[in-house]
Structures are given as C-alpha cells and as structure tokens.
PDB file of N, CA and C in Angstrom:
ATOM      1  N   MET A   5     -30.361-128.341-156.495  1.00 68.00           N
ATOM      2  CA  MET A   5     -30.367-128.602-155.057  1.00 68.00           C
ATOM      3  C   MET A   5     -30.344-127.246-154.344  1.00 68.00           C
ATOM      4  N   ASN A   6     -31.382-126.984-153.582  1.00 83.00           N
ATOM      5  CA  ASN A   6     -31.418-125.709-152.873  1.00 83.00           C
ATOM      6  C   ASN A   6     -30.780-125.837-151.498  1.00 83.00           C
ATOM      7  N   GLY A   7     -30.722-124.725-150.781  1.00 88.00           N
ATOM      8  CA  GLY A   7     -30.003-124.688-149.518  1.00 88.00           C
ATOM      9  C   GLY A   7     -30.623-125.527-148.429  1.00 88.00           C
ATOM     10  N   LEU A   8     -31.951-125.499-148.344  1.00 91.00           N
ATOM     11  CA  LEU A   8     -32.604-126.224-147.253  1.00 91.00           C
ATOM     12  C   LEU A   8     -32.462-127.733-147.408  1.00 91.00           C
ATOM     13  N   SER A   9     -32.565-128.228-148.617  1.00 92.00           N
ATOM     14  CA  SER A   9     -32.398-129.671-148.802  1.00 92.00           C
ATOM     15  C   SER A   9     -30.959-130.094-148.482  1.00 92.00           C
ATOM     16  N   THR A  10     -30.003-129.245-148.807  1.00 92.00           N
ATOM     17  CA  THR A  10     -28.610-129.540-148.476  1.00 92.00           C
ATOM     18  C   THR A  10     -28.412-129.588-146.970  1.00 92.00           C
ATOM     19  N   VAL A  11     -28.981-128.621-146.272  1.00 94.00           N
ATOM     20  CA  VAL A  11     -28.853-128.579-144.812  1.00 94.00           C
ATOM     21  C   VAL A  11     -29.502-129.800-144.178  1.00 94.00           C
ATOM     22  N   LEU A  12     -30.675-130.189-144.659  1.00 94.00           N
ATOM     23  CA  LEU A  12     -31.360-131.360-144.098  1.00 94.00           C
ATOM     24  C   LEU A  12     -30.563-132.638-144.326  1.00 94.00           C
ATOM     25  N   ILE A  13     -29.970-132.785-145.500  1.00 94.00           N
ATOM     26  CA  ILE A  13     -29.183-133.986-145.776  1.00 94.00           C
ATOM     27  C   ILE A  13     -27.925-134.013-144.912  1.00 94.00           C
ATOM     28  N   VAL A  14     -27.272-132.862-144.754  1.00 96.00           N
ATOM     29  CA  VAL A  14     -26.059-132.810-143.940  1.00 96.00           C
ATOM     30  C   VAL A  14     -26.383-133.097-142.478  1.00 96.00           C
ATOM     31  N   VAL A  15     -27.472-132.533-141.965  1.00 96.00           N
ATOM     32  CA  VAL A  15     -27.869-132.794-140.576  1.00 96.00           C
ATOM     33  C   VAL A  15     -28.233-134.259-140.391  1.00 96.00           C
ATOM     34  N   GLY A  16     -28.915-134.849-141.376  1.00 95.00           N
ATOM     35  CA  GLY A  16     -29.250-136.264-141.298  1.00 95.00           C
ATOM     36  C   GLY A  16     -28.021-137.146-141.259  1.00 95.00           C
ATOM     37  N   LEU A  17     -27.013-136.810-142.066  1.00 96.00           N
ATOM     38  CA  LEU A  17     -25.772-137.591-142.050  1.00 96.00           C
ATOM     39  C   LEU A  17     -25.016-137.403-140.738  1.00 96.00           C
ATOM     40  N   PHE A  18     -25.058-136.189-140.182  1.00 96.00           N
ATOM     41  CA  PHE A  18     -24.427-135.930-138.892  1.00 96.00           C
ATOM     42  C   PHE A  18     -25.089-136.759-137.792  1.00 96.00           C
ATOM     43  N   LEU A  19     -26.417-136.803-137.802  1.00 96.00           N
ATOM     44  CA  LEU A  19     -27.130-137.597-136.800  1.00 96.00           C
ATOM     45  C   LEU A  19     -26.884-139.090-136.999  1.00 96.00           C
ATOM     46  N   LEU A  20     -26.744-139.515-138.235  1.00 95.00           N
ATOM     47  CA  LEU A  20     -26.427-140.920-138.501  1.00 95.00           C
ATOM     48  C   LEU A  20     -25.054-141.280-137.952  1.00 95.00           C
ATOM     49  N   GLY A  21     -24.115-140.366-138.058  1.00 96.00           N
ATOM     50  CA  GLY A  21     -22.815-140.582-137.436  1.00 96.00           C
ATOM     51  C   GLY A  21     -22.920-140.662-135.929  1.00 96.00           C
ATOM     52  N   GLY A  22     -23.824-139.884-135.349  1.00 95.00           N
ATOM     53  CA  GLY A  22     -24.070-139.959-133.913  1.00 95.00           C
ATOM     54  C   GLY A  22     -24.642-141.297-133.500  1.00 95.00           C
ATOM     55  N   VAL A  23     -25.502-141.858-134.325  1.00 95.00           N
ATOM     56  CA  VAL A  23     -26.055-143.188-134.040  1.00 95.00           C
ATOM     57  C   VAL A  23     -24.943-144.222-133.998  1.00 95.00           C
ATOM     58  N   ILE A  24     -24.057-144.170-134.966  1.00 95.00           N
ATOM     59  CA  ILE A  24     -22.949-145.128-135.016  1.00 95.00           C
ATOM     60  C   ILE A  24     -22.033-144.950-133.808  1.00 95.00           C
ATOM     61  N   SER A  25     -21.737-143.695-133.481  1.00 95.00           N
ATOM     62  CA  SER A  25     -20.852-143.421-132.353  1.00 95.00           C
ATOM     63  C   SER A  25     -21.482-143.843-131.030  1.00 95.00           C
ATOM     64  N   PHE A  26     -22.752-143.529-130.856  1.00 95.00           N
ATOM     65  CA  PHE A  26     -23.424-143.871-129.601  1.00 95.00           C
ATOM     66  C   PHE A  26     -23.582-145.372-129.438  1.00 95.00           C
ATOM     67  N   SER A  27     -23.772-146.084-130.548  1.00 94.00           N
ATOM     68  CA  SER A  27     -23.897-147.534-130.435  1.00 94.00           C
ATOM     69  C   SER A  27     -22.560-148.173-130.057  1.00 94.00           C
ATOM     70  N   LYS A  28     -21.455-147.592-130.516  1.00 95.00           N
ATOM     71  CA  LYS A  28     -20.141-148.107-130.135  1.00 95.00           C
ATOM     72  C   LYS A  28     -19.833-147.817-128.672  1.00 95.00           C
ATOM     73  N   GLN A  29     -20.417-146.738-128.129  1.00 95.00           N
ATOM     74  CA  GLN A  29     -20.178-146.369-126.739  1.00 95.00           C
ATOM     75  C   GLN A  29     -21.138-147.061-125.770  1.00 95.00           C
ATOM     76  N   LYS A  30     -21.998-147.923-126.293  1.00 92.00           N
ATOM     77  CA  LYS A  30     -22.977-148.667-125.484  1.00 92.00           C
ATOM     78  C   LYS A  30     -23.928-147.722-124.735  1.00 92.00           C
ATOM     79  N   MET A  31     -24.401-146.681-125.435  1.00 93.00           N
ATOM     80  CA  MET A  31     -25.369-145.759-124.855  1.00 93.00           C
ATOM     81  C   MET A  31     -26.725-146.458-124.761  1.00 93.00           C
ATOM     82  N   PRO A  32     -27.668-145.893-124.009  1.00 94.00           N
ATOM     83  CA  PRO A  32     -28.991-146.519-123.911  1.00 94.00           C
ATOM     84  C   PRO A  32     -29.671-146.632-125.285  1.00 94.00           C
ATOM     85  N   ARG A  33     -30.390-147.710-125.469  1.00 94.00           N
ATOM     86  CA  ARG A  33     -31.014-147.983-126.760  1.00 94.00           C
ATOM     87  C   ARG A  33     -32.039-146.916-127.142  1.00 94.00           C
ATOM     88  N   SER A  34     -32.703-146.307-126.148  1.00 95.00           N
ATOM     89  CA  SER A  34     -33.708-145.291-126.469  1.00 95.00           C
ATOM     90  C   SER A  34     -33.076-144.065-127.115  1.00 95.00           C
ATOM     91  N   VAL A  35     -31.880-143.693-126.689  1.00 94.00           N
ATOM     92  CA  VAL A  35     -31.175-142.555-127.287  1.00 94.00           C
ATOM     93  C   VAL A  35     -30.780-142.875-128.725  1.00 94.00           C
ATOM     94  N   ILE A  36     -30.325-144.096-128.945  1.00 95.00           N
ATOM     95  CA  ILE A  36     -29.915-144.503-130.289  1.00 95.00           C
ATOM     96  C   ILE A  36     -31.120-144.550-131.222  1.00 95.00           C
ATOM     97  N   VAL A  37     -32.243-145.047-130.730  1.00 96.00           N
ATOM     98  CA  VAL A  37     -33.453-145.111-131.554  1.00 96.00           C
ATOM     99  C   VAL A  37     -33.951-143.706-131.881  1.00 96.00           C
ATOM    100  N   LEU A  38     -33.924-142.809-130.901  1.00 96.00           N
ATOM    101  CA  LEU A  38     -34.360-141.433-131.140  1.00 96.00           C
ATOM    102  C   LEU A  38     -33.483-140.741-132.180  1.00 96.00           C
ATOM    103  N   LEU A  39     -32.168-140.924-132.073  1.00 95.00           N
ATOM    104  CA  LEU A  39     -31.261-140.351-133.067  1.00 95.00           C
ATOM    105  C   LEU A  39     -31.471-140.978-134.443  1.00 95.00           C
ATOM    106  N   GLY A  40     -31.714-142.277-134.472  1.00 95.00           N
ATOM    107  CA  GLY A  40     -31.941-142.952-135.749  1.00 95.00           C
ATOM    108  C   GLY A  40     -33.194-142.474-136.442  1.00 95.00           C
ATOM    109  N   VAL A  41     -34.253-142.296-135.675  1.00 97.00           N
ATOM    110  CA  VAL A  41     -35.513-141.807-136.252  1.00 97.00           C
ATOM    111  C   VAL A  41     -35.349-140.385-136.767  1.00 97.00           C
ATOM    112  N   SER A  42     -34.677-139.548-135.987  1.00 96.00           N
ATOM    113  CA  SER A  42     -34.496-138.167-136.424  1.00 96.00           C
ATOM    114  C   SER A  42     -33.565-138.089-137.638  1.00 96.00           C
ATOM    115  N   ALA A  43     -32.558-138.941-137.699  1.00 96.00           N
ATOM    116  CA  ALA A  43     -31.679-138.968-138.866  1.00 96.00           C
ATOM    117  C   ALA A  43     -32.447-139.415-140.110  1.00 96.00           C
ATOM    118  N   ALA A  44     -33.290-140.412-139.957  1.00 96.00           N
ATOM    119  CA  ALA A  44     -34.076-140.890-141.099  1.00 96.00           C
ATOM    120  C   ALA A  44     -35.049-139.819-141.582  1.00 96.00           C
ATOM    121  N   MET A  45     -35.670-139.105-140.647  1.00 96.00           N
ATOM    122  CA  MET A  45     -36.614-138.051-141.046  1.00 96.00           C
ATOM    123  C   MET A  45     -35.889-136.896-141.742  1.00 96.00           C
ATOM    124  N   CYS A  46     -34.720-136.510-141.244  1.00 96.00           N
ATOM    125  CA  CYS A  46     -33.962-135.432-141.890  1.00 96.00           C
ATOM    126  C   CYS A  46     -33.517-135.840-143.284  1.00 96.00           C
ATOM    127  N   LEU A  47     -33.008-137.054-143.417  1.00 95.00           N
ATOM    128  CA  LEU A  47     -32.574-137.509-144.736  1.00 95.00           C
ATOM    129  C   LEU A  47     -33.745-137.616-145.708  1.00 95.00           C
ATOM    130  N   ALA A  48     -34.872-138.131-145.236  1.00 94.00           N
ATOM    131  CA  ALA A  48     -36.037-138.258-146.108  1.00 94.00           C
ATOM    132  C   ALA A  48     -36.564-136.888-146.523  1.00 94.00           C
ATOM    133  N   ALA A  49     -36.605-135.949-145.587  1.00 93.00           N
ATOM    134  CA  ALA A  49     -37.077-134.604-145.923  1.00 93.00           C
ATOM    135  C   ALA A  49     -36.133-133.925-146.908  1.00 93.00           C
ATOM    136  N   GLY A  50     -34.834-134.097-146.708  1.00 93.00           N
ATOM    137  CA  GLY A  50     -33.873-133.494-147.631  1.00 93.00           C
ATOM    138  C   GLY A  50     -33.954-134.085-149.020  1.00 93.00           C
ATOM    139  N   VAL A  51     -34.119-135.395-149.114  1.00 92.00           N
ATOM    140  CA  VAL A  51     -34.215-136.038-150.432  1.00 92.00           C
ATOM    141  C   VAL A  51     -35.525-135.680-151.112  1.00 92.00           C
ATOM    142  N   LEU A  52     -36.605-135.623-150.355  1.00 90.00           N
ATOM    143  CA  LEU A  52     -37.892-135.292-150.964  1.00 90.00           C
ATOM    144  C   LEU A  52     -37.976-133.832-151.396  1.00 90.00           C
ATOM    145  N   ARG A  53     -37.177-132.962-150.798  1.00 89.00           N
ATOM    146  CA  ARG A  53     -37.170-131.550-151.195  1.00 89.00           C
ATOM    147  C   ARG A  53     -36.311-131.298-152.427  1.00 89.00           C
ATOM    148  N   LEU A  54     -35.570-132.284-152.882  1.00 87.00           N
ATOM    149  CA  LEU A  54     -34.783-132.105-154.110  1.00 87.00           C
ATOM    150  C   LEU A  54     -35.716-131.809-155.272  1.00 87.00           C
ATOM    151  N   GLU A  55     -35.228-131.036-156.194  1.00 78.00           N
ATOM    152  CA  GLU A  55     -36.095-130.588-157.285  1.00 78.00           C
ATOM    153  C   GLU A  55     -36.168-131.574-158.442  1.00 78.00           C
ATOM    154  N   VAL A  56     -35.569-132.745-158.301  1.00 75.00           N
ATOM    155  CA  VAL A  56     -35.654-133.733-159.369  1.00 75.00           C
ATOM    156  C   VAL A  56     -37.001-134.448-159.347  1.00 75.00           C
ATOM    157  N   TRP A  57     -37.752-134.336-158.245  1.00 67.00           N
ATOM    158  CA  TRP A  57     -39.023-135.036-158.145  1.00 67.00           C
ATOM    159  C   TRP A  57     -40.149-134.295-158.841  1.00 67.00           C
ATOM    160  N   SER A  58     -39.994-132.990-159.042  1.00 66.00           N
ATOM    161  CA  SER A  58     -41.103-132.229-159.649  1.00 66.00           C
ATOM    162  C   SER A  58     -40.871-131.930-161.109  1.00 66.00           C
TER     163      SER A  58
END
C-alpha cells in the first residue's frame, strides 16, 4: 500500500463521515449527494491504486 492510495482511502472515509453527519443535521440533499459522490470516487480511486490488482 503506497502513500497516495492511503491518503485517498482516508479522505474518502472522512467524506463519508461528513455525509452521515450532514444527513443527521438535515442539510440540503444536493450537498449530501455531492459529498457522497466525492467520497465514493476517493474510495474507489484509493482501492484501485492498491498494488494487489497488478
């Protein structure tokens, strides 16, 4: 596991926590969707950059 994949996974988990927090605070749905999409992209990029796939 290299540094960039670790950073992407950590940022994705941080954004996922933001989605959960914002949904509990009844924030606008567009903000929650934007955070969810960005969290999914960060997590997917971090997992795909792992060296177990090559």
